[in-house]
PDB file of C-alpha atoms and ligand atoms in Angstrom:
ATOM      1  CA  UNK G   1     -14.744  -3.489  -2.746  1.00  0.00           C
ATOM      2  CA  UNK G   2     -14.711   0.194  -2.802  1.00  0.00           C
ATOM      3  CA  UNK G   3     -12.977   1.274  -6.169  1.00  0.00           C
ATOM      4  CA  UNK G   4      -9.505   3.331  -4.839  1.00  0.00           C
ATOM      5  CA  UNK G   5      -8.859   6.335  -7.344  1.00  0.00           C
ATOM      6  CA  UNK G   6      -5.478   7.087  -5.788  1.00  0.00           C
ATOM      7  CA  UNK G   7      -2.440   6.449  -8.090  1.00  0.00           C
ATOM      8  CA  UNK G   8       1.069   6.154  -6.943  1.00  0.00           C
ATOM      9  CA  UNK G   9       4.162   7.996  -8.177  1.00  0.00           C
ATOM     10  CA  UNK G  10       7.400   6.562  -6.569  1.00  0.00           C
ATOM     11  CA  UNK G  11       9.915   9.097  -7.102  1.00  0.00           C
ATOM     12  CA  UNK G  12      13.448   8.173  -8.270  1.00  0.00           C
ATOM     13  CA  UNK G  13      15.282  10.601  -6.729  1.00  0.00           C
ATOM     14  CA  UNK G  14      15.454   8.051  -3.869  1.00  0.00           C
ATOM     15  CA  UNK G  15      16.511   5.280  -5.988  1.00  0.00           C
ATOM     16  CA  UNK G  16      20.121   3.759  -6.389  1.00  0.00           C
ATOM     17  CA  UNK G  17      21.101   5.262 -10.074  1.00  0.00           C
ATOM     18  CA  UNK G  18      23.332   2.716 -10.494  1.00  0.00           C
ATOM     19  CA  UNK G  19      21.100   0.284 -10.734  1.00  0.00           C
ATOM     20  CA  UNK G  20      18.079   2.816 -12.290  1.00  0.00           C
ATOM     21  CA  UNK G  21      16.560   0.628 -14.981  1.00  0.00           C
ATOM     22  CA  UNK G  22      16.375  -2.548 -12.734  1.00  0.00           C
ATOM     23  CA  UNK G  23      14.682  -0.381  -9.691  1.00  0.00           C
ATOM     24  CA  UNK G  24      12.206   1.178 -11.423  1.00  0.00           C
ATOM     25  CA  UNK G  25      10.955  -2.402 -13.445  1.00  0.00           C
ATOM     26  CA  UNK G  26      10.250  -3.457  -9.668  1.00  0.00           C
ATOM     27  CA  UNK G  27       8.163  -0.831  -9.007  1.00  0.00           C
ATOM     28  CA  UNK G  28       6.182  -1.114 -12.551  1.00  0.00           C
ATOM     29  CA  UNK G  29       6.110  -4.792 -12.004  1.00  0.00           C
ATOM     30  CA  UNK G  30       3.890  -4.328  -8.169  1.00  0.00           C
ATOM     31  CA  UNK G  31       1.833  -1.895 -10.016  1.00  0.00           C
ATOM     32  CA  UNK G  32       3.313   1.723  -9.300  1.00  0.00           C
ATOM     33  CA  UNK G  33       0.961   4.228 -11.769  1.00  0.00           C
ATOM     34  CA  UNK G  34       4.278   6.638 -12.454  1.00  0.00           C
ATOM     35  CA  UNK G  35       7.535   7.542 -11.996  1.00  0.00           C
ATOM     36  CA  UNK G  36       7.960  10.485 -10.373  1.00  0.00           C
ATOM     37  CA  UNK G  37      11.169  12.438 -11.506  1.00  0.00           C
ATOM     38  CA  UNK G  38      12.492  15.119  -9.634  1.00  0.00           C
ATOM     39  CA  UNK G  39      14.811  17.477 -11.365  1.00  0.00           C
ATOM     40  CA  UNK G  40      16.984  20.250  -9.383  1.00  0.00           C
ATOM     41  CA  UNK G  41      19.068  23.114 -10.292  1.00  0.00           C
ATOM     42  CA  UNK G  42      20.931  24.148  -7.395  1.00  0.00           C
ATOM     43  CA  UNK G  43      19.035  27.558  -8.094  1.00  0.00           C
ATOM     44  CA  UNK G  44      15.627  27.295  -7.170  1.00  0.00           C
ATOM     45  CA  UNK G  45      16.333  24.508  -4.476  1.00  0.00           C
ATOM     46  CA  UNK G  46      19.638  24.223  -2.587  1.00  0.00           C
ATOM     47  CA  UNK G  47      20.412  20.629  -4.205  1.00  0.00           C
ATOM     48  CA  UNK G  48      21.274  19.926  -7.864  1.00  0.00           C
ATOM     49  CA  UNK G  49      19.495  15.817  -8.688  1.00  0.00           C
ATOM     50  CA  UNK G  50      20.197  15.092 -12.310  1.00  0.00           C
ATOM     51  CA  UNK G  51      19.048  16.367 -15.664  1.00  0.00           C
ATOM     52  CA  UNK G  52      16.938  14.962 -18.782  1.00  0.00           C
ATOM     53  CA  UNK G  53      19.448  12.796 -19.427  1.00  0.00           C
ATOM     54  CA  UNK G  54      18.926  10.533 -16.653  1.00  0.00           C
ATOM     55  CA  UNK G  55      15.041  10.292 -17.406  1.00  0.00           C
ATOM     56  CA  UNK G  56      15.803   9.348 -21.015  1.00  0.00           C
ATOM     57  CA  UNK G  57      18.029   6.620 -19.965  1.00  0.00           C
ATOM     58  CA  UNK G  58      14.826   4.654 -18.788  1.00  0.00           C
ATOM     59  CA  UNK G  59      12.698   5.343 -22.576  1.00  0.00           C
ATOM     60  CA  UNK G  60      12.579   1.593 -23.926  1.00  0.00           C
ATOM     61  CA  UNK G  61      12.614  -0.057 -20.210  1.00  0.00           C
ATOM     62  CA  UNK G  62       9.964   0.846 -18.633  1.00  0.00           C
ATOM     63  CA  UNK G  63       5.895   2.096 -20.136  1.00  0.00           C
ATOM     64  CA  UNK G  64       5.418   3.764 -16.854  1.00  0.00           C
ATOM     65  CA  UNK G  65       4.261   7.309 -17.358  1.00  0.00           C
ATOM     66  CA  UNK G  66       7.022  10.184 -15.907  1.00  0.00           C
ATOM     67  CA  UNK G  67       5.372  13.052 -13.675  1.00  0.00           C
ATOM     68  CA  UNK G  68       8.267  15.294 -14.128  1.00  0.00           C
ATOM     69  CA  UNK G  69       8.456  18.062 -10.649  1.00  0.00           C
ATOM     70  CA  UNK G  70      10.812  20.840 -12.305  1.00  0.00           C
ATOM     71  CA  UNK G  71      12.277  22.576  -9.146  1.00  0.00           C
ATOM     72  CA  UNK G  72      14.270  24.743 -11.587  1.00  0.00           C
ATOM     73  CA  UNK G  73      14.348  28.450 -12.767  1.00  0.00           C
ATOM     74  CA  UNK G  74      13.829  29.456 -15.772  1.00  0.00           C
ATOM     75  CA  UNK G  75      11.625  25.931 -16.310  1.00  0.00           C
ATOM     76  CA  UNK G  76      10.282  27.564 -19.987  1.00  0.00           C
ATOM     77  CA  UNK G  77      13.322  26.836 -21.193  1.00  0.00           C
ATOM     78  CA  UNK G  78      14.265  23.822 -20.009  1.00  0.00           C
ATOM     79  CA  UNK G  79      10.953  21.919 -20.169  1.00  0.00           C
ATOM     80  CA  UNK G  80      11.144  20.881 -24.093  1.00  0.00           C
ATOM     81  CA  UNK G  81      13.926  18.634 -23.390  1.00  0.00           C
ATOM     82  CA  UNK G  82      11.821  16.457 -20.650  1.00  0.00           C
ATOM     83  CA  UNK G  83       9.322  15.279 -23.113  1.00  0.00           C
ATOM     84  CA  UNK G  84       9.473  12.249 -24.461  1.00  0.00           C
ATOM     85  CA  UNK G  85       7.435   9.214 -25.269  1.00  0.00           C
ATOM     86  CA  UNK G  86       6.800   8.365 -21.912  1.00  0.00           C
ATOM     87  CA  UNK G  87       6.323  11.836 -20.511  1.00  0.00           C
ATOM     88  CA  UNK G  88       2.830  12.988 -19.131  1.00  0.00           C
ATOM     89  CA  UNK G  89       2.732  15.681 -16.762  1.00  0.00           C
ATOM     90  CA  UNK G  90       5.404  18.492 -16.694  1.00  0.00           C
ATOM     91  CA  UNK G  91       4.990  20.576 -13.306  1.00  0.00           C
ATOM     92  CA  UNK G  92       6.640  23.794 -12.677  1.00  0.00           C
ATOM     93  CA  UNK G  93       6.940  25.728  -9.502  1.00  0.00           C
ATOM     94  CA  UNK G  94       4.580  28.880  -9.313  1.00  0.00           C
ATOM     95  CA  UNK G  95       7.223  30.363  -7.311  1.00  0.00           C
ATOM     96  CA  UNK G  96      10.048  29.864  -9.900  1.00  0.00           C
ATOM     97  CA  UNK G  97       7.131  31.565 -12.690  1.00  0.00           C
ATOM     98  CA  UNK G  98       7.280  35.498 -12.861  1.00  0.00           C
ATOM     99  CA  UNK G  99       4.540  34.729 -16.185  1.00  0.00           C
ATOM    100  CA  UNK G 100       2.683  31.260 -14.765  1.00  0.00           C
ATOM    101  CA  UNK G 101      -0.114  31.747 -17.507  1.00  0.00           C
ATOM    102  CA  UNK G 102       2.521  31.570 -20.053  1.00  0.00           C
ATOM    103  CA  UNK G 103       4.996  28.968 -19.064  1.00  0.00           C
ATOM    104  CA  UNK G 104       1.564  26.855 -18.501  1.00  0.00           C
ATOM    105  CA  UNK G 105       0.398  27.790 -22.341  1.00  0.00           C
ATOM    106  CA  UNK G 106       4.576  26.696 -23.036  1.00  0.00           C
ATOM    107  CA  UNK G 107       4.327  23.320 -21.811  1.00  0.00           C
ATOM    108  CA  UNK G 108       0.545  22.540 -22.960  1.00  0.00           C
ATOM    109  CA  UNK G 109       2.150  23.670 -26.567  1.00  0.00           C
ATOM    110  CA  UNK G 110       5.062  20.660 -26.220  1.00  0.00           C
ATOM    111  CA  UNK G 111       1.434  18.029 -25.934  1.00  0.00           C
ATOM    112  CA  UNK G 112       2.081  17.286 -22.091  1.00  0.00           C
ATOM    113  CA  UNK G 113       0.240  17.616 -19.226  1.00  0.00           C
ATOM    114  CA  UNK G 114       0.707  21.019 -17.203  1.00  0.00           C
ATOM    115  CA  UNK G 115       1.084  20.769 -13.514  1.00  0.00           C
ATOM    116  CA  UNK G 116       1.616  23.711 -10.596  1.00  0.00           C
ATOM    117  CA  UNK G 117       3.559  23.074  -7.793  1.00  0.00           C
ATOM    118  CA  UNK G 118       3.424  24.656  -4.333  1.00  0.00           C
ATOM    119  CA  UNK G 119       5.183  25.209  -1.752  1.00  0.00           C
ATOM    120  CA  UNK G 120       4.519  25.065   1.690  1.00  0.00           C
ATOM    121  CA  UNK G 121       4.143  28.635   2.283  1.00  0.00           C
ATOM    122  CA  UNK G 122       2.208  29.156  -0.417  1.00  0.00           C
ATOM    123  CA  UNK G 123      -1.535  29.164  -0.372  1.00  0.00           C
ATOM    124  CA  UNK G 124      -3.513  27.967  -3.207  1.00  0.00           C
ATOM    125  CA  UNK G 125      -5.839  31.299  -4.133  1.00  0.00           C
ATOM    126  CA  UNK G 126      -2.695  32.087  -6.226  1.00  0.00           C
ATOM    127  CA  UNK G 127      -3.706  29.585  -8.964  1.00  0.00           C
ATOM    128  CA  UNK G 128      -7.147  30.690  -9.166  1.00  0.00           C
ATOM    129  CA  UNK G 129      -7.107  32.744 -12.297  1.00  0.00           C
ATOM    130  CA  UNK G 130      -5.083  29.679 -13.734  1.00  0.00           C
ATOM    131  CA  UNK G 131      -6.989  26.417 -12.294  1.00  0.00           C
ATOM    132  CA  UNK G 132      -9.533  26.001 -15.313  1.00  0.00           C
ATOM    133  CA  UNK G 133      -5.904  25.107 -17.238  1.00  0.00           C
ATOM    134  CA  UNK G 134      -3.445  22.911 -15.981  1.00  0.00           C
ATOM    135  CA  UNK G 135      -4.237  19.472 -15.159  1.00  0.00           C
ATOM    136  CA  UNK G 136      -2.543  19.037 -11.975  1.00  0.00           C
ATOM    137  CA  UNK G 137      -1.739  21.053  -8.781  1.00  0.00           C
ATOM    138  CA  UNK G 138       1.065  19.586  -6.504  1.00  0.00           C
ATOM    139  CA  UNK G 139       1.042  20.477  -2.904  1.00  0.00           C
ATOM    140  CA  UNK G 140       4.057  20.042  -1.475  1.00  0.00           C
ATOM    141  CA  UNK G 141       4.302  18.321   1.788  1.00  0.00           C
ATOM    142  CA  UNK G 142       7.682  19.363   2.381  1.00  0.00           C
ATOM    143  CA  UNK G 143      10.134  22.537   1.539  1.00  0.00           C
ATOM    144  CA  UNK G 144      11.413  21.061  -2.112  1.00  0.00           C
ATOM    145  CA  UNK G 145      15.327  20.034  -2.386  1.00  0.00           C
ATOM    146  CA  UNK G 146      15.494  16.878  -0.664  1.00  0.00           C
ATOM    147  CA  UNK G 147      13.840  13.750  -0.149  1.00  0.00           C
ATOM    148  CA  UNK G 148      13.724  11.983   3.083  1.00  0.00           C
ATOM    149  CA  UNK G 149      12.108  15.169   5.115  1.00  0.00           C
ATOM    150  CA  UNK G 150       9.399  14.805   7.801  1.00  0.00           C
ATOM    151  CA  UNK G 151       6.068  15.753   6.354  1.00  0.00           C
ATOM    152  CA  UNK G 152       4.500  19.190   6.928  1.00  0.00           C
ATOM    153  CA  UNK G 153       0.928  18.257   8.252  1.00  0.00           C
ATOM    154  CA  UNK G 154      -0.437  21.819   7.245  1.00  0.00           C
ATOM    155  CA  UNK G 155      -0.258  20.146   3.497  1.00  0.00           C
ATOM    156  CA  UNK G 156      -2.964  18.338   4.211  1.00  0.00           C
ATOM    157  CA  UNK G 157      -5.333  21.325   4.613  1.00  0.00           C
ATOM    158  CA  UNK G 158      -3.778  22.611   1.356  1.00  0.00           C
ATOM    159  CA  UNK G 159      -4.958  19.257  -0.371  1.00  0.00           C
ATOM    160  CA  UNK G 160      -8.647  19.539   1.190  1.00  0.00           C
ATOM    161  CA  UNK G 161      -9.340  23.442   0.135  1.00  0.00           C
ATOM    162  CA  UNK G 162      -7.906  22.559  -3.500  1.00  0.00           C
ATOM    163  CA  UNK G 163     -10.395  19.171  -3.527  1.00  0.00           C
ATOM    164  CA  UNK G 164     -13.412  21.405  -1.994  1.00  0.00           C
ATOM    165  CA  UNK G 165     -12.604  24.036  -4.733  1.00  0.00           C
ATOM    166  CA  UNK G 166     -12.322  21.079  -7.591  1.00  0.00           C
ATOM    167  CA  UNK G 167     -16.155  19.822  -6.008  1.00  0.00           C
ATOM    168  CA  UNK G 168     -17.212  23.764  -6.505  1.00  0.00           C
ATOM    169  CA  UNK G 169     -15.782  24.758  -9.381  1.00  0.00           C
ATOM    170  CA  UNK G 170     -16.527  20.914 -11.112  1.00  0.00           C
ATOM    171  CA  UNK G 171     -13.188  21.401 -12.659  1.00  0.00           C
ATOM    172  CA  UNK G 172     -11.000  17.680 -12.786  1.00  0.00           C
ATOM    173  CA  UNK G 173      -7.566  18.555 -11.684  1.00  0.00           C
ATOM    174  CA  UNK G 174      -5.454  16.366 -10.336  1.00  0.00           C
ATOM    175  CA  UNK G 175      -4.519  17.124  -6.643  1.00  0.00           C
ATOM    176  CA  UNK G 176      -1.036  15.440  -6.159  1.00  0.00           C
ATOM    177  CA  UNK G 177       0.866  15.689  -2.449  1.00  0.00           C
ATOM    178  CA  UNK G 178       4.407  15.153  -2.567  1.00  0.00           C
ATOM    179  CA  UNK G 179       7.186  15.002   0.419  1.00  0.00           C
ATOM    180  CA  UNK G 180       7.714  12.427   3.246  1.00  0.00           C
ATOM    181  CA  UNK G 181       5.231  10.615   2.747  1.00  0.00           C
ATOM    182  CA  UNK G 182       5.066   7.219   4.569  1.00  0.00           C
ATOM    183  CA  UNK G 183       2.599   4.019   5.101  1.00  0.00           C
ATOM    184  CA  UNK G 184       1.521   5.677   7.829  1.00  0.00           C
ATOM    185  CA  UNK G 185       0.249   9.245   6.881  1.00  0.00           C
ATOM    186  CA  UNK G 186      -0.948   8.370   3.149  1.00  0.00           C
ATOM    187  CA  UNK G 187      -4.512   7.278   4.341  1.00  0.00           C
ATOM    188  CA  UNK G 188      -4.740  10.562   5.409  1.00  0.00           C
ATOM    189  CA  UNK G 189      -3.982  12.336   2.287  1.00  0.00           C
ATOM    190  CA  UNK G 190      -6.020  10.149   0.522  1.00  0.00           C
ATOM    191  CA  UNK G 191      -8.924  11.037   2.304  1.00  0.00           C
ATOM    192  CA  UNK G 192      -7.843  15.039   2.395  1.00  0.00           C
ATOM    193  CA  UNK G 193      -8.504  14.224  -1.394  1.00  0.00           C
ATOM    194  CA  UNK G 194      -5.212  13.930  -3.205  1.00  0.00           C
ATOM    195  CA  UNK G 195      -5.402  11.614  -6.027  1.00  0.00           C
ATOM    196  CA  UNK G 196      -1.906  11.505  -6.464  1.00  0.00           C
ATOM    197  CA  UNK G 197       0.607  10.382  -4.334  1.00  0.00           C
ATOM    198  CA  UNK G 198       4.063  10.944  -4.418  1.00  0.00           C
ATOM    199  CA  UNK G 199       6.895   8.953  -2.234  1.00  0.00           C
ATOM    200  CA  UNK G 200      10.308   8.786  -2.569  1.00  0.00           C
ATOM    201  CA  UNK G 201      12.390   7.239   0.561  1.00  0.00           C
ATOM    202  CA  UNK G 202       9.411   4.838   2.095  1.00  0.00           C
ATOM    203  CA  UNK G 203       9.716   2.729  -2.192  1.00  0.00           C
ATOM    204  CA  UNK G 204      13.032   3.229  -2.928  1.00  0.00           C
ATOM    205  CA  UNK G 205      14.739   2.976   0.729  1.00  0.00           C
ATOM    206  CA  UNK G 206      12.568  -0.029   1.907  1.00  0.00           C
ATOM    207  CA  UNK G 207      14.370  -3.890   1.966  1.00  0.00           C
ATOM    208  CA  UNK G 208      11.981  -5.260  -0.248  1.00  0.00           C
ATOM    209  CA  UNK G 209      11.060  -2.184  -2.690  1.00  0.00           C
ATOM    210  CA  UNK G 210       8.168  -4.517  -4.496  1.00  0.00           C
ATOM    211  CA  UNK G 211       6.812  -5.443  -1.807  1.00  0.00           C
ATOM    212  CA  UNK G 212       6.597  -1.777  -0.567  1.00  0.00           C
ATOM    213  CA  UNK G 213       4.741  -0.626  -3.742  1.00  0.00           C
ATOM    214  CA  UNK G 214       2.155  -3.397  -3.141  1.00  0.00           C
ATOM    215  CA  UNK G 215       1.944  -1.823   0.757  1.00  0.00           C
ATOM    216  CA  UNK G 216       1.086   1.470  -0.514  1.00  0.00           C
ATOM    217  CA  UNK G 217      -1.414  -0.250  -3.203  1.00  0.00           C
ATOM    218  CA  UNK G 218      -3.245  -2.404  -0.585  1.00  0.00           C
ATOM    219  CA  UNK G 219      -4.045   1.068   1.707  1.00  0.00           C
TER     220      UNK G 219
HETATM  221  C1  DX5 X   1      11.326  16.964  -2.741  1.00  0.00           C
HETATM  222  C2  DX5 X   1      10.867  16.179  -3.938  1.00  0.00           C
HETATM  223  C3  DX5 X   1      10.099  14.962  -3.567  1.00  0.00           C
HETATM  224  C4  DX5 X   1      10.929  13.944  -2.836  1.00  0.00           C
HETATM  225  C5  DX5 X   1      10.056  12.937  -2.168  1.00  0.00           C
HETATM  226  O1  DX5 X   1      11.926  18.136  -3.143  1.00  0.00           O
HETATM  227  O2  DX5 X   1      10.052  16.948  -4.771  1.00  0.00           O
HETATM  228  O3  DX5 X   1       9.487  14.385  -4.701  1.00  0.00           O
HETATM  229  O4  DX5 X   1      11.807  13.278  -3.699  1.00  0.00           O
HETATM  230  O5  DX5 X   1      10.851  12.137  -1.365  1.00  0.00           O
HETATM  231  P1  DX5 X   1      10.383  11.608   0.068  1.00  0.00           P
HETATM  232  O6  DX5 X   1       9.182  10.754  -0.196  1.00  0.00           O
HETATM  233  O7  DX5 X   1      11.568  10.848   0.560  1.00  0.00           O
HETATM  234  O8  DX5 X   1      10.048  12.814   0.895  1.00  0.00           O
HETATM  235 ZN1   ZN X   2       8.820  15.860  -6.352  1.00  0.00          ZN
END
């Protein structure tokens, strides 16, 4: 059987916080790879989610890695109170970054993982003087603030320049897509090259979220 490199991030955002802990054991128990936690300010995205708070409420119950997605301003400031234990990659918008090279150097001080997130509009030459640091670029397949969005196709040729630049440059970056993504479009961002996949609504909003996480596992 061909060996699948793809890992899967639900993000909670689409989860029912009242029941936070219990949801996010199902999705660790069918073999989710993260938990993808999206934070909003209100600021940088028209839609506040929750703060560090939240994410810290699940240290102890679950040993799933967090891929924090900071859709905040100012993320150099707020980024030391997202690590924890469990925390691996911290991702900050280029957009929201007037010094990228530095908030990168920030978070790779705290002993994370540095990600770069992009949005739609913007193409990914703008990391190029920065790709040989961070760990992780996130294309975003939607316009960030909300979950349940259709998925912007053009993402996809976003995620296949980034994986033809990793292949030139024979740098190991992590290409992660994120936004309304479904059961029926992840084959092809798996096969644009992202090795990451983020999805929020088609885990958390499906009748039998397990079963939905082994779904997305069996692609
Ligand atoms: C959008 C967020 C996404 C979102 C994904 O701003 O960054 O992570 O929660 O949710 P779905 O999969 O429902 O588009
Ligand atoms: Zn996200």
């Amino acid at each position: 059987m061909e060996k699948r490199l793809t890992k899967l991030a639900p993000s909670i955002l689409a989860a029912d916080f009242s029941r936070l802990g219990e949801q996010v054991s199902l999705i660790e128990r069918a073999g989710a790879h993260l938990v993808h936690v999206d934070i909003m300010d209100g600021h940088f995205v028209p839609n506040i989610s929750f703060g560090a708070a939240v994410m810290k409420s699940l240290e102890g119950k679950t040993n799933l890695p967090f891929d924090v997605h900071l859709m905040i301003e100012n993320p150099d400031q707020y980024a030391p109170e997202f690590v924890t234990p469990n925390t691996e990659y911290i991702t900050v918008h280029q957009e929201a970054c007037t010094h990228l090279c530095r908030s990168i150097q920030n978070i790779k001080a705290l002993g994370v993982k540095v990600g770069v997130a992009l949005n739609p509009a913007t193409p990914e030459s703008v990391l190029e003087y920065v790709l040989a640091d961070i760990d992780l670029v996130l294309v975003m397949s939607v316009n960030p603030g909300f979950g349940g969005q259709k998925f912007l196709s053009s993402a996809l040729d976003k995620v296949r320049a980034l994986s033809a630049l990793r292949e030139e440059t024979g740098l190991s970056f992590e290409i992660e897509i994120d936004g309304g993504i479904t059961l029926d479009n992840v084959r092809q961002a798996e096969d644009a090259g992202a090795s990451l996949i983020v999805a929020g609504s088609s885990v958390f909003g499906a009748p039998d979220i397990e079963k939905r996480v082994k779904e997305f596992l069996a692609w």
